[in-house]
Short mmCIF file of C-alpha atoms in Angstrom, two decimals:
data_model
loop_
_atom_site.label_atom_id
_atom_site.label_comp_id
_atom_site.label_asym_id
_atom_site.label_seq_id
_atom_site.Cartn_x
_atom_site.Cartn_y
_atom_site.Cartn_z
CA UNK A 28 -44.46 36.22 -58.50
CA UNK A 29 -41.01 37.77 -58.54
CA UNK A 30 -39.49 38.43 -55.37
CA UNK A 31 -36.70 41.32 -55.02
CA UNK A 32 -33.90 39.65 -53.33
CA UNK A 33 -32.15 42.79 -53.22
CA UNK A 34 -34.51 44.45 -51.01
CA UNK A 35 -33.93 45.33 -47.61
CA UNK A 36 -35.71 44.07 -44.52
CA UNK A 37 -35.33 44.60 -40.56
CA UNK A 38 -34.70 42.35 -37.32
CA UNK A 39 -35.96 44.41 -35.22
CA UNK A 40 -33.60 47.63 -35.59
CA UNK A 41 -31.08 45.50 -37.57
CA UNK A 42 -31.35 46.44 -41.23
CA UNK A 43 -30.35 43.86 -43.36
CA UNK A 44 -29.77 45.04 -46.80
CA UNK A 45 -30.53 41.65 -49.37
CA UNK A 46 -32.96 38.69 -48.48
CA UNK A 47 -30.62 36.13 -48.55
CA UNK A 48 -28.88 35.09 -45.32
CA UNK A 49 -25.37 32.99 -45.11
CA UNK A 50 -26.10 29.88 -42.74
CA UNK A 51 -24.07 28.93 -39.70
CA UNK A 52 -22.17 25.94 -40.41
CA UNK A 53 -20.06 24.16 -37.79
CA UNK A 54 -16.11 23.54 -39.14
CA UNK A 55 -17.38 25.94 -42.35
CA UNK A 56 -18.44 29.34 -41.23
CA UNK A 57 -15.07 31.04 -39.87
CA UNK A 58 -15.05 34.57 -40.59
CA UNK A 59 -12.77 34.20 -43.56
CA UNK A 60 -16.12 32.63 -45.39
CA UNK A 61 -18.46 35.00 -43.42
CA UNK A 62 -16.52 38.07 -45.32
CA UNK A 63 -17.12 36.17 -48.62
CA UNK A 64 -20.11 35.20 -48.38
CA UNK A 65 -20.88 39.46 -47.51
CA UNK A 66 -19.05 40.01 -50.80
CA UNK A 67 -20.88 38.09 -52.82
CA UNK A 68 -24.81 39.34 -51.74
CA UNK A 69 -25.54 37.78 -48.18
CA UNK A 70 -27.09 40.31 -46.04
CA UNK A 71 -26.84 38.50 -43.05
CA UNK A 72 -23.93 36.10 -42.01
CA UNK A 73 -23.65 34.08 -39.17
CA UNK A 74 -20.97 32.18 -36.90
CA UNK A 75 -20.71 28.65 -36.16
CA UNK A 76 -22.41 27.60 -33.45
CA UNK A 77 -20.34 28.53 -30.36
CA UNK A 78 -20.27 26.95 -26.80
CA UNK A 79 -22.17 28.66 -24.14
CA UNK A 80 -19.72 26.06 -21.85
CA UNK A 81 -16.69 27.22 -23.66
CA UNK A 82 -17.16 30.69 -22.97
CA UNK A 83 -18.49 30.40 -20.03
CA UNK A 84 -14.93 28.51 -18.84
CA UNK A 85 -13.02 31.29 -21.00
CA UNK A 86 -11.71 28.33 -23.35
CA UNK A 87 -8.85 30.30 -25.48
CA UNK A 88 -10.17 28.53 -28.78
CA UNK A 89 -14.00 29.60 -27.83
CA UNK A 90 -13.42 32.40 -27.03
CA UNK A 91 -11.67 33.21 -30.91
CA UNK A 92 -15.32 32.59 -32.35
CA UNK A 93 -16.08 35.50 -31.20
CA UNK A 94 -14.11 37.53 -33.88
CA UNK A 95 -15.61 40.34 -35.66
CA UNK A 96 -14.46 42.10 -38.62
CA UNK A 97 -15.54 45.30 -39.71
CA UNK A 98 -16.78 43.91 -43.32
CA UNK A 99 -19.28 41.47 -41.49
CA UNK A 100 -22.06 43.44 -40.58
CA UNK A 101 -24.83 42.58 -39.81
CA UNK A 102 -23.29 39.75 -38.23
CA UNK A 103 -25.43 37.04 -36.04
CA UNK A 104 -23.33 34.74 -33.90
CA UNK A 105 -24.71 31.74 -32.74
CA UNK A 106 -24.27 29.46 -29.64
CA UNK A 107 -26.12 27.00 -28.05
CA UNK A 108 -26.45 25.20 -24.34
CA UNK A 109 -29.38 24.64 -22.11
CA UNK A 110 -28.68 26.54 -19.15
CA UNK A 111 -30.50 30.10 -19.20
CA UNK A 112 -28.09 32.38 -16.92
CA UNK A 113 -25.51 30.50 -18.92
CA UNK A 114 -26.94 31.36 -22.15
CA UNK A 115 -27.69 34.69 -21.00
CA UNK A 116 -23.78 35.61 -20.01
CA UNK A 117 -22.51 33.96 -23.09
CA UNK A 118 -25.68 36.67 -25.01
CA UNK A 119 -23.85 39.77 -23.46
CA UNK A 120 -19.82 38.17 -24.47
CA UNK A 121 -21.42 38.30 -28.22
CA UNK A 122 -22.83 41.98 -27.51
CA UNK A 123 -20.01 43.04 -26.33
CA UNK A 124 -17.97 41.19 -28.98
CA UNK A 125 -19.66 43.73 -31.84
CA UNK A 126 -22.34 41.26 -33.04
CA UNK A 127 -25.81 42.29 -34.28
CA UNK A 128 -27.73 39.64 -33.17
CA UNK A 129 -27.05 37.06 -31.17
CA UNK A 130 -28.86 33.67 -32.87
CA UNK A 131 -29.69 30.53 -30.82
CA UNK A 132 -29.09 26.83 -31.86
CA UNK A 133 -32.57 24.89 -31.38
CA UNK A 134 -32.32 23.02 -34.64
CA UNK A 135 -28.65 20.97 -34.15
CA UNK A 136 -29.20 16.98 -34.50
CA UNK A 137 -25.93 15.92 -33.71
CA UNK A 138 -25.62 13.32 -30.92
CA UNK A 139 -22.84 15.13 -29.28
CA UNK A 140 -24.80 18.34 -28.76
CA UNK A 141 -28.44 16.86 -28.11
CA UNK A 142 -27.08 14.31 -25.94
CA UNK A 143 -26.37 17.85 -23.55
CA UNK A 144 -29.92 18.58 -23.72
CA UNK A 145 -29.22 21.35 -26.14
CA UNK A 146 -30.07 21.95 -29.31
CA UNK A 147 -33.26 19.99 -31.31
CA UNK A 148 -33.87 18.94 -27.80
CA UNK A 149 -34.47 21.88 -26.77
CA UNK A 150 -37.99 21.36 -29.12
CA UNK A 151 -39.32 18.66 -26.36
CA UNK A 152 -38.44 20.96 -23.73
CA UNK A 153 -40.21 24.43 -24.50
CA UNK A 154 -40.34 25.52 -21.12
CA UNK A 155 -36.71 25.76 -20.94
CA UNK A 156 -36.16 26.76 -24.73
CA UNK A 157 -38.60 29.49 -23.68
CA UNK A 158 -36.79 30.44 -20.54
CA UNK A 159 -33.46 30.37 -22.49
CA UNK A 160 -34.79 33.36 -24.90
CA UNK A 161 -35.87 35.15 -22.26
CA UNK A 162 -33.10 35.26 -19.99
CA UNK A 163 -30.86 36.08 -23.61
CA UNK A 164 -33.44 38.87 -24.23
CA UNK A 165 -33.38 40.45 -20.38
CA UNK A 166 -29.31 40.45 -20.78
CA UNK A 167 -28.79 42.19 -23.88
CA UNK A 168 -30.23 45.26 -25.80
CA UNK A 169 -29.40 43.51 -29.45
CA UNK A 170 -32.03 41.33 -30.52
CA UNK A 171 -32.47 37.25 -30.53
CA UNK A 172 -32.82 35.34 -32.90
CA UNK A 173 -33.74 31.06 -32.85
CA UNK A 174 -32.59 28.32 -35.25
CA UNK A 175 -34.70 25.82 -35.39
CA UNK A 176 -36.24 22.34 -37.03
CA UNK A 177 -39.76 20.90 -37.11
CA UNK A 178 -39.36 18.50 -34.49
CA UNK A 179 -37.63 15.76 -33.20
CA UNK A 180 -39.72 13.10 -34.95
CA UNK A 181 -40.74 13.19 -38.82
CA UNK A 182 -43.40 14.74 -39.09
CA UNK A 183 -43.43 16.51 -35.89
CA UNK A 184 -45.29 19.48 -36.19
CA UNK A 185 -43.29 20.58 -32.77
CA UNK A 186 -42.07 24.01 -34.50
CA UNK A 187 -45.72 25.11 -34.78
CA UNK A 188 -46.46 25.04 -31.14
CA UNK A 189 -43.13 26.26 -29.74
CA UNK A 190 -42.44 29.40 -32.39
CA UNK A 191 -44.80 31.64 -30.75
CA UNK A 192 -44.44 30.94 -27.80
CA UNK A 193 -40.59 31.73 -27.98
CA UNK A 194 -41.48 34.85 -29.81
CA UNK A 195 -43.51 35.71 -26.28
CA UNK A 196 -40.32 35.33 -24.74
CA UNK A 197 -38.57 37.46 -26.67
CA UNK A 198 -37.23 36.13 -29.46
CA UNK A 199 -37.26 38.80 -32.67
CA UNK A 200 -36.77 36.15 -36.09
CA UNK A 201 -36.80 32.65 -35.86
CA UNK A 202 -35.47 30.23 -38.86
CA UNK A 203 -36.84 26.90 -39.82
CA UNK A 204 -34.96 24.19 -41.08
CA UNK A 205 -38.73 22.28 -41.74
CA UNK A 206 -36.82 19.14 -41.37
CA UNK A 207 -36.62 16.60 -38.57
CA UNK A 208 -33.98 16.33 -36.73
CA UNK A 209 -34.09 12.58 -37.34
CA UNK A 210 -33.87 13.19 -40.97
CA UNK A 211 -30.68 14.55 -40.53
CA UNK A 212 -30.13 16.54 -44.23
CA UNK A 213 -32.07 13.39 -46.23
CA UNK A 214 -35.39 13.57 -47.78
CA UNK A 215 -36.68 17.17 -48.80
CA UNK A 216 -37.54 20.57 -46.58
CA UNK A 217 -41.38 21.11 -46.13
CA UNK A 218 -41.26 24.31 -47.13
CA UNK A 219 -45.44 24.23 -46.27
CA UNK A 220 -44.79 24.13 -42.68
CA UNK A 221 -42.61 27.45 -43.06
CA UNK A 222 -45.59 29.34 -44.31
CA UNK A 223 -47.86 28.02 -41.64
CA UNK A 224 -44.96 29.19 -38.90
CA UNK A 225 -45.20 32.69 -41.10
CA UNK A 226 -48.69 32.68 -40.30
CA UNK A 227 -48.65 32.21 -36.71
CA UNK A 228 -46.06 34.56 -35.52
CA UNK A 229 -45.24 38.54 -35.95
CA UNK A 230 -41.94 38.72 -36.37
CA UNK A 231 -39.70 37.73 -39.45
CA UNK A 232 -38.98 34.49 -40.11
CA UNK A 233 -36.11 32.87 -42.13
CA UNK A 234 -36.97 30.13 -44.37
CA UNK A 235 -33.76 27.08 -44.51
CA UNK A 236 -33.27 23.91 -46.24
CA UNK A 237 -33.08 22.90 -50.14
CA UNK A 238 -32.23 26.34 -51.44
CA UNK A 239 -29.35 25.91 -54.09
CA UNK A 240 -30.96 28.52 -56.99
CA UNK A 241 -32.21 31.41 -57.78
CA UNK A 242 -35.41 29.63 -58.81
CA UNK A 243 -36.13 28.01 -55.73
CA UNK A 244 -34.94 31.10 -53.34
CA UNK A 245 -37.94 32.94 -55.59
CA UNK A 246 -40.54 30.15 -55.50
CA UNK A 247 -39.99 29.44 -51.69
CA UNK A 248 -40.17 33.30 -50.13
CA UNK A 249 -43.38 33.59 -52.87
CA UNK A 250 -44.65 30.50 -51.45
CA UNK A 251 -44.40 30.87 -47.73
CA UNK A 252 -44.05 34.50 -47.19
CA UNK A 253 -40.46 34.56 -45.41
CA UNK A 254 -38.74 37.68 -44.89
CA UNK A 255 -35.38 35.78 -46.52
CA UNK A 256 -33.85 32.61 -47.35
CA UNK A 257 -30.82 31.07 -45.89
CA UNK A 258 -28.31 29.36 -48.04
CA UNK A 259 -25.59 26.53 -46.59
CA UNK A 260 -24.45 23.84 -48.08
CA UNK A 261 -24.72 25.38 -51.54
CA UNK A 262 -22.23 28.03 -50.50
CA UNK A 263 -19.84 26.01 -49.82
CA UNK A 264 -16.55 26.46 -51.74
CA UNK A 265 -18.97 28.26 -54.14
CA UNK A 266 -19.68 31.91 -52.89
CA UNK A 267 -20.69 32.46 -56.76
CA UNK A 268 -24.06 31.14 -56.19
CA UNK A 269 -24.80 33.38 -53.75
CA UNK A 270 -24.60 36.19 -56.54
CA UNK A 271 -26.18 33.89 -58.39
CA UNK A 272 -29.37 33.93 -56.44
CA UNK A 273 -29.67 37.68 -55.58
CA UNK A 274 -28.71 39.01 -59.30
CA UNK A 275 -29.93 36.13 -61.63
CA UNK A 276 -27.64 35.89 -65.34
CA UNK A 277 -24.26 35.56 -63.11
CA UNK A 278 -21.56 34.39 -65.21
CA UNK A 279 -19.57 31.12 -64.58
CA UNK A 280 -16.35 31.82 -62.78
CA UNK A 281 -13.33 31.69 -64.64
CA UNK A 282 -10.52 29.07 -63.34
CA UNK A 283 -8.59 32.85 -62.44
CA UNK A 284 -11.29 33.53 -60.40
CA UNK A 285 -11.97 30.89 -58.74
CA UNK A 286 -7.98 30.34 -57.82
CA UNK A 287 -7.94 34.13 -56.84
CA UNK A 288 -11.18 33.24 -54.29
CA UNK A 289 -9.33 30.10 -52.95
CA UNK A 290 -6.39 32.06 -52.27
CA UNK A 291 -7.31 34.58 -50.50
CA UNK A 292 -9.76 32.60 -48.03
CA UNK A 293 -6.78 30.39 -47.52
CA UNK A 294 -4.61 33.31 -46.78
CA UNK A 295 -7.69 34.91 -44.37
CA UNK A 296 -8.38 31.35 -42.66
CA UNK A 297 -4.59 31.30 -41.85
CA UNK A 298 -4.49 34.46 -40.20
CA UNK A 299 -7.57 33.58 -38.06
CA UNK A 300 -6.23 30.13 -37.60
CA UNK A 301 -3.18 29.95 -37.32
CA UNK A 302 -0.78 28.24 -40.16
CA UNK A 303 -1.00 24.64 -38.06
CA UNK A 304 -5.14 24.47 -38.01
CA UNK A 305 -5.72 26.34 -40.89
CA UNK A 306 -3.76 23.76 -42.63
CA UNK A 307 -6.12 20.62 -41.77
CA UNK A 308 -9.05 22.92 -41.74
CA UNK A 309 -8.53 24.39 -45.10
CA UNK A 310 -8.26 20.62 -46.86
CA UNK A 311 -12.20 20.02 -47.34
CA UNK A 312 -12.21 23.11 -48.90
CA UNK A 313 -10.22 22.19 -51.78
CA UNK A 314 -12.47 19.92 -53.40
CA UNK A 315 -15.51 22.46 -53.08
CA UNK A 316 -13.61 25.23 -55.15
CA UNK A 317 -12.24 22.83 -57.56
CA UNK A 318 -14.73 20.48 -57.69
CA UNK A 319 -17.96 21.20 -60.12
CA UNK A 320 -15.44 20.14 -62.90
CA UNK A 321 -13.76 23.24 -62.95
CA UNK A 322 -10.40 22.08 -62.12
CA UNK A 323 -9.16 18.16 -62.50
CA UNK A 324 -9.89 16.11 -59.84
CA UNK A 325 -6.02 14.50 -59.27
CA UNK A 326 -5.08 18.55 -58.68
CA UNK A 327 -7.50 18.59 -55.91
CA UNK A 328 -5.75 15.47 -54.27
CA UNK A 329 -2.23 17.20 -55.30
CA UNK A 330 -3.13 19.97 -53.16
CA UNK A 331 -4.58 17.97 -50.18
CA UNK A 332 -1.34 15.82 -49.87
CA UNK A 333 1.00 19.49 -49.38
CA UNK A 334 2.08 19.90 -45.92
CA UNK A 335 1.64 23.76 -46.01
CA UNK A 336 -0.94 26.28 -47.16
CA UNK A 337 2.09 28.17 -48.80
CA UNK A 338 2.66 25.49 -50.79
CA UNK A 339 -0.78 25.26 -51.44
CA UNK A 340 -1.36 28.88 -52.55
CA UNK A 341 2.39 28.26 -54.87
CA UNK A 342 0.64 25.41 -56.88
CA UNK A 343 -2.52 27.15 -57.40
CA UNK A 344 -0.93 30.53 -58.86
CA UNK A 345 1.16 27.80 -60.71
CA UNK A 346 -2.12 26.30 -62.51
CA UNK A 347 -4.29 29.84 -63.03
CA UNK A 348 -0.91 32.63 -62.95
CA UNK A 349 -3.28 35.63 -64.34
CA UNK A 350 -4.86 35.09 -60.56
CA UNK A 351 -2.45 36.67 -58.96
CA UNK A 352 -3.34 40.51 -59.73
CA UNK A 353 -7.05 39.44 -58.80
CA UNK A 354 -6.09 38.30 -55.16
CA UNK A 355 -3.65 41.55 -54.87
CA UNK A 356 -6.99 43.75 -55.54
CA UNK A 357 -9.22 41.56 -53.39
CA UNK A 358 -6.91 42.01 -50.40
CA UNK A 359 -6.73 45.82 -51.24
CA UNK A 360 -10.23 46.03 -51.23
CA UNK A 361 -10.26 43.96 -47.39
CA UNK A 362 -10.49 46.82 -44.66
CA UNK A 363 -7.45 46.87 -42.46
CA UNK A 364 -7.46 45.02 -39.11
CA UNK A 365 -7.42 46.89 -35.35
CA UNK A 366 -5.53 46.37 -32.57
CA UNK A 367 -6.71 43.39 -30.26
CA UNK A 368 -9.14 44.10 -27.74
CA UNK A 369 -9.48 42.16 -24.30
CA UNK A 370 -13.19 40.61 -23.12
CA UNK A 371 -14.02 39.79 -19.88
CA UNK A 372 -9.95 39.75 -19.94
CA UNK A 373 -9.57 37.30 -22.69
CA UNK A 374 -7.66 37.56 -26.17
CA UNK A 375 -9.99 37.54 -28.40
CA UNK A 376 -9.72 39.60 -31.60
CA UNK A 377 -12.07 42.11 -32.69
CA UNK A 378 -10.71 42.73 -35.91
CA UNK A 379 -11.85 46.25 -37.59
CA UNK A 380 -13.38 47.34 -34.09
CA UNK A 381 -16.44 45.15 -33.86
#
């Protein structure tokens, strides 16, 4: 069975125009990739993960996650901690920050964020997962949204029993990762245990994990019933795939293109950034454009060893000059950036009004 990934589908009152969603990524999903990833046929993007603690203490470089442009929507950004009227306060600074949806982190399996008693934790605990979504749902008006694995343990079957029960407490989509959070990203998503989690619960969910084609996007929304597919790790450095799986018969990007892409997220990250992390940042990147044998691998390491980005964006126009009229329409076609906006008496950017 075919499955339109162009078609439109609702969170609630959040219309979301394709069934593909952009995942959040921690040290990927700034809002330079976000925009991209909106360009090239996500529906839905989503932030990194964002402190509930760092918010809460008004940390300068928290509080920049919440950035929205105007070219994002719908936009879900996520955060995570295990303190409800935490949570719930950090809920309303991403309301009032312009987000859609504000998406919480019960699937994480780093040590440094379970070890806080948030994230995959959060699966062993449902009674405070649960009273985390509702305290999030009684403070704002847009709707929640949980990220999720199947357990703690392989084979856990955890996800089952705690889905619909944080649907009772409010939460409007959830999205499984049908992983363990043992297994890390090894061994291969159980997409089976997404369609049972379909089954059991009335609201849409978001099947993640394993989805790098248009193939498998088709065969696992067919297979399980999910209202979309999220796509990570595949979009990395490689937005082209994301066109890939909503239009099928997508052409291979010409080096131009590709160069004109790089650019213009470097350019984007830096303004977000700032020149000094956006120069560190930015290096991983590299080698996801490039890589896929489209460019020489000793140009990727060229790249990495320049001290700054405008360096970096001279030696790329140097190997692929015919980019450079592609990156002056893609930043034409960018919507213009507002005036800063104070929250809760912070400087954080809205950019293009929220």
């Amino acid at each position: 069975m075919q499955v339109n990934l162009r078609e439109r589908w609702w969170i609630r009152d959040v219309e979301i125009p394709t069934r593909l969603v952009l995942a959040p990524m921690a040290g990927v999903s700034v809002q330079a990739f976000r925009r991209q990833g909106r360009r090239y046929g996500a529906g839905l993007v989503c932030s990194e993960m964002v402190s509930c603690a760092g918010l809460e203490h008004r940390n300068e470089r928290t509080l920049g996650y919440l950035r929205v442009a105007s070219d994002e929507h719908p936009l879900a950004i996520q955060i995570f901690g295990s303190d409800p009227p935490v949570m719930a306060d950090a809920a309303r600074m991403v309301e009032a920050a312009g987000a859609d949806l504000v998406d919480v982190n019960f699937g994480c399996p780093v040590r440094k964020v379970t070890k806080t008693g948030a994230g995959a934790t959060l699966l062993d605990d449902p009674e405070r997962a649960c009273r985390i979504v509702a305290a999030m749902a009684d403070a704002v008006s847009i709707p929640i949204s949980v990220k999720m694995r199947r357990g703690l343990e392989n084979g856990s079957r955890t996800c089952l029993d705690v889905g619909p029960r944080l649907v009772d407490a409010g939460a409007a989509s959830l999205t499984l990762h049908p992983r363990s959070a043992k297994q890390m990203y090894t061994g291969e998503a159980d997409h089976a245990l997404t369609a049972e989690l379909v089954e059991r619960v009335d609201v849409p969910v978001i099947a993640s994990g394993d989805v790098t084609s248009r193939a498998r996007a088709q065969a696992v929304l067919a297979t399980t019933g999910a209202a979309a597919v999220m796509v990570g790790r595949g979009a990395q450095g490689n937005p082209w795939a994301l066109r890939e799986i909503v239009d099928a018969d997508v052409a291979e990007p010409t080096r131009e293109e590709i160069v004109a892409e790089l650019v213009l997220f470097v350019r984007e990250t830096v303004r977000e950034l700032g020149e000094h992390r956006a120069a560190g940042f930015l290096k991983k990147f590299y080698g996801w454009y490039l890589g896929r044998g489209r460019f020489p691998r000793p140009f990727k390491q060229e790249l990495v060893q320049l001290a700054t980005t405008d360096e970096v964006v001279t030696r790329l126009f140097a190997a692929a000059p015919a980019a450079r009229p592609l990156v002056e329409q893609l930043e034409a076609d960018l919507p213009d950036t507002a005036d800063e906006i104070l929250l809760d008496q912070m400087p954080i950017s809205i950019y293009g009004g929220g």
